[in-house]
Each structure stands twice: as structure tokens, then as C-alpha cells.
PDB file of C-alpha atoms in Angstrom:
ATOM      1  CA  MET A 818      34.234 -47.406   9.051  1.00 73.00           C
ATOM      2  CA  LYS A 819      34.116 -45.341  12.233  1.00 82.00           C
ATOM      3  CA  LEU A 820      30.769 -43.695  13.305  1.00 80.00           C
ATOM      4  CA  GLN A 821      30.989 -40.371  15.270  1.00 91.00           C
ATOM      5  CA  LYS A 822      28.561 -40.169  18.469  1.00 89.00           C
ATOM      6  CA  LYS A 823      26.309 -37.909  16.398  1.00 92.00           C
ATOM      7  CA  GLN A 824      25.619 -40.390  13.637  1.00 93.00           C
ATOM      8  CA  VAL A 825      25.341 -43.346  16.208  1.00 90.00           C
ATOM      9  CA  TYR A 826      22.386 -41.072  18.078  1.00 90.00           C
ATOM     10  CA  GLY A 827      20.874 -40.387  14.500  1.00 94.00           C
ATOM     11  CA  ILE A 828      20.652 -43.977  13.607  1.00 93.00           C
ATOM     12  CA  ILE A 829      19.226 -44.976  16.877  1.00 88.00           C
ATOM     13  CA  CYS A 830      16.718 -42.223  16.565  1.00 90.00           C
ATOM     14  CA  ALA A 831      15.747 -43.271  13.153  1.00 94.00           C
ATOM     15  CA  ILE A 832      15.252 -46.881  14.310  1.00 90.00           C
ATOM     16  CA  VAL A 833      13.128 -45.798  17.206  1.00 86.00           C
ATOM     17  CA  VAL A 834      10.882 -43.646  14.886  1.00 89.00           C
ATOM     18  CA  LEU A 835      10.638 -46.360  12.478  1.00 91.00           C
ATOM     19  CA  ALA A 836       9.589 -48.966  15.180  1.00 86.00           C
ATOM     20  CA  ALA A 837       7.041 -46.613  16.589  1.00 84.00           C
ATOM     21  CA  VAL A 838       5.403 -45.945  13.140  1.00 87.00           C
ATOM     22  CA  LEU A 839       5.616 -49.640  12.496  1.00 86.00           C
ATOM     23  CA  GLU A 840       3.861 -50.494  15.569  1.00 81.00           C
ATOM     24  CA  PHE A 841       1.096 -47.756  15.054  1.00 81.00           C
ATOM     25  CA  PHE A 842       0.263 -49.417  11.908  1.00 84.00           C
ATOM     26  CA  PHE A 843       0.833 -53.006  12.560  1.00 80.00           C
ATOM     27  CA  ALA A 844       0.260 -53.505  16.305  1.00 72.00           C
ATOM     28  CA  HIS A 845      -2.068 -56.107  17.689  1.00 70.00           C
ATOM     29  CA  PRO A 846      -5.242 -53.928  18.593  1.00 70.00           C
ATOM     30  CA  HIS A 847      -6.647 -56.790  21.342  1.00 73.00           C
ATOM     31  CA  TYR A 848      -4.578 -55.658  24.311  1.00 72.00           C
ATOM     32  CA  HIS A 849      -6.001 -56.145  27.719  1.00 80.00           C
ATOM     33  CA  GLU A 850      -4.108 -53.143  29.406  1.00 80.00           C
ATOM     34  CA  TRP A 851      -4.491 -49.467  28.386  1.00 78.00           C
ATOM     35  CA  TYR A 852      -0.667 -48.890  28.527  1.00 78.00           C
ATOM     36  CA  HIS A 853      -0.005 -51.371  26.039  1.00 75.00           C
ATOM     37  CA  GLU A 854      -2.438 -49.428  23.656  1.00 77.00           C
ATOM     38  CA  THR A 855      -0.337 -46.453  23.731  1.00 79.00           C
ATOM     39  CA  VAL A 856       2.028 -45.980  20.570  1.00 78.00           C
ATOM     40  CA  GLY A 857       5.609 -46.497  21.752  1.00 79.00           C
ATOM     41  CA  PHE A 858       5.207 -47.822  25.173  1.00 83.00           C
ATOM     42  CA  ASN A 859       6.824 -51.270  24.397  1.00 82.00           C
ATOM     43  CA  ILE A 860       9.738 -49.636  22.794  1.00 83.00           C
ATOM     44  CA  ALA A 861      10.151 -47.175  25.641  1.00 86.00           C
ATOM     45  CA  PHE A 862       9.767 -49.638  28.107  1.00 90.00           C
ATOM     46  CA  GLY A 863      12.448 -52.002  26.490  1.00 89.00           C
ATOM     47  CA  PHE A 864      14.885 -49.242  25.951  1.00 87.00           C
ATOM     48  CA  LEU A 865      14.294 -47.693  29.489  1.00 92.00           C
ATOM     49  CA  GLY A 866      14.517 -51.302  31.142  1.00 94.00           C
ATOM     50  CA  GLY A 867      17.739 -52.138  29.335  1.00 93.00           C
ATOM     51  CA  TRP A 868      19.344 -48.778  30.392  1.00 90.00           C
ATOM     52  CA  LEU A 869      18.136 -49.584  34.062  1.00 94.00           C
ATOM     53  CA  LEU A 870      19.812 -53.025  33.902  1.00 94.00           C
ATOM     54  CA  ILE A 871      23.165 -51.534  32.652  1.00 92.00           C
ATOM     55  CA  ILE A 872      23.225 -48.723  35.317  1.00 92.00           C
ATOM     56  CA  VAL A 873      22.197 -50.808  38.356  1.00 91.00           C
ATOM     57  CA  SER A 874      24.635 -53.516  37.262  1.00 90.00           C
ATOM     58  CA  LYS A 875      27.449 -51.230  36.882  1.00 89.00           C
ATOM     59  CA  MET A 876      26.610 -49.596  40.432  1.00 90.00           C
ATOM     60  CA  LEU A 877      26.421 -53.136  41.993  1.00 89.00           C
ATOM     61  CA  MET A 878      29.539 -54.995  40.350  1.00 86.00           C
ATOM     62  CA  MET A 879      32.115 -52.091  40.147  1.00 86.00           C
ATOM     63  CA  PRO A 880      32.811 -52.154  43.894  1.00 83.00           C
ATOM     64  CA  LEU A 881      33.097 -55.877  43.646  1.00 85.00           C
ATOM     65  CA  LEU A 882      35.295 -56.245  40.362  1.00 84.00           C
ATOM     66  CA  GLN A 883      37.238 -53.074  40.037  1.00 83.00           C
ATOM     67  CA  ARG A 884      40.752 -52.969  41.617  1.00 82.00           C
ATOM     68  CA  LYS A 885      42.993 -50.156  42.195  1.00 81.00           C
ATOM     69  CA  GLU A 886      45.312 -49.125  39.201  1.00 82.00           C
ATOM     70  CA  ASP A 887      48.420 -50.383  41.034  1.00 83.00           C
ATOM     71  CA  TYR A 888      46.881 -53.689  42.051  1.00 77.00           C
ATOM     72  CA  TYR A 889      49.212 -56.083  40.639  1.00 81.00           C
ATOM     73  CA  ASP A 890      52.239 -53.587  40.832  1.00 80.00           C
ATOM     74  CA  GLU A 891      52.299 -54.097  44.740  1.00 66.00           C
ATOM     75  CA  GLU A 892      55.107 -56.330  46.036  1.00 65.00           C
ATOM     76  CA  THR A 893      53.946 -59.180  48.410  1.00 62.00           C
ATOM     77  CA  ASP A 894      56.055 -61.002  50.631  1.00 59.00           C
ATOM     78  CA  GLY A 895      57.239 -64.545  50.185  1.00 56.00           C
ATOM     79  CA  GLY A 896      56.596 -64.157  46.312  1.00 55.00           C
ATOM     80  CA  ASP A 897      59.164 -65.062  43.648  1.00 57.00           C
ATOM     81  CA  ASP A 898      61.523 -62.370  42.912  1.00 55.00           C
ATOM     82  CA  ASP A 899      63.513 -62.045  39.975  1.00 58.00           C
ATOM     83  CA  ASP A 900      65.936 -59.720  41.511  1.00 55.00           C
ATOM     84  CA  GLU A 901      68.233 -62.239  43.013  1.00 50.00           C
TER      85      GLU A 901
END
């Protein structure tokens, strides 16, 4: 079963809304900081933190790991040639 992008985004939105509702009713009320009392803060913090990790890791690792498309097609001197 292959899902389309619209269906995947709908499922993600439904999960986020369900998590926010459950947090509103079942969250522990004895937090020490004001931002933890905000409904949905932990969900948003985790979601944005995850995306930030993905974006930063792509920005840092792509230049180190990515090679040109013809990287292995280039001929090198002194290698084994099958043309002989």
C-alpha cells in the first residue's frame, strides 16, 4: 500500500492534534517553567528539533560525503585495465 503525500501529511496532522489533546487532558500539572505548561510546546519542540537536526546534518554532511555523478567513471593512472 503506497500512500500519497497528502495522505501522509493528513496522518501526521491527525497524530499531532491527538497528541495535543491528550497532553491537554493528561499532562502533569506540576511543571517548574511556564513554557512547559503551554499545550503543545513539547510536541512542537520535539518536531522542530527533529527537523533542525535533519537540516543541519544535511548541510554539514553533504559537502563531506557527496561525490560527483561520474566519480567512479574517471580513469586513473596505474589501475587495472581490462582493455588489454
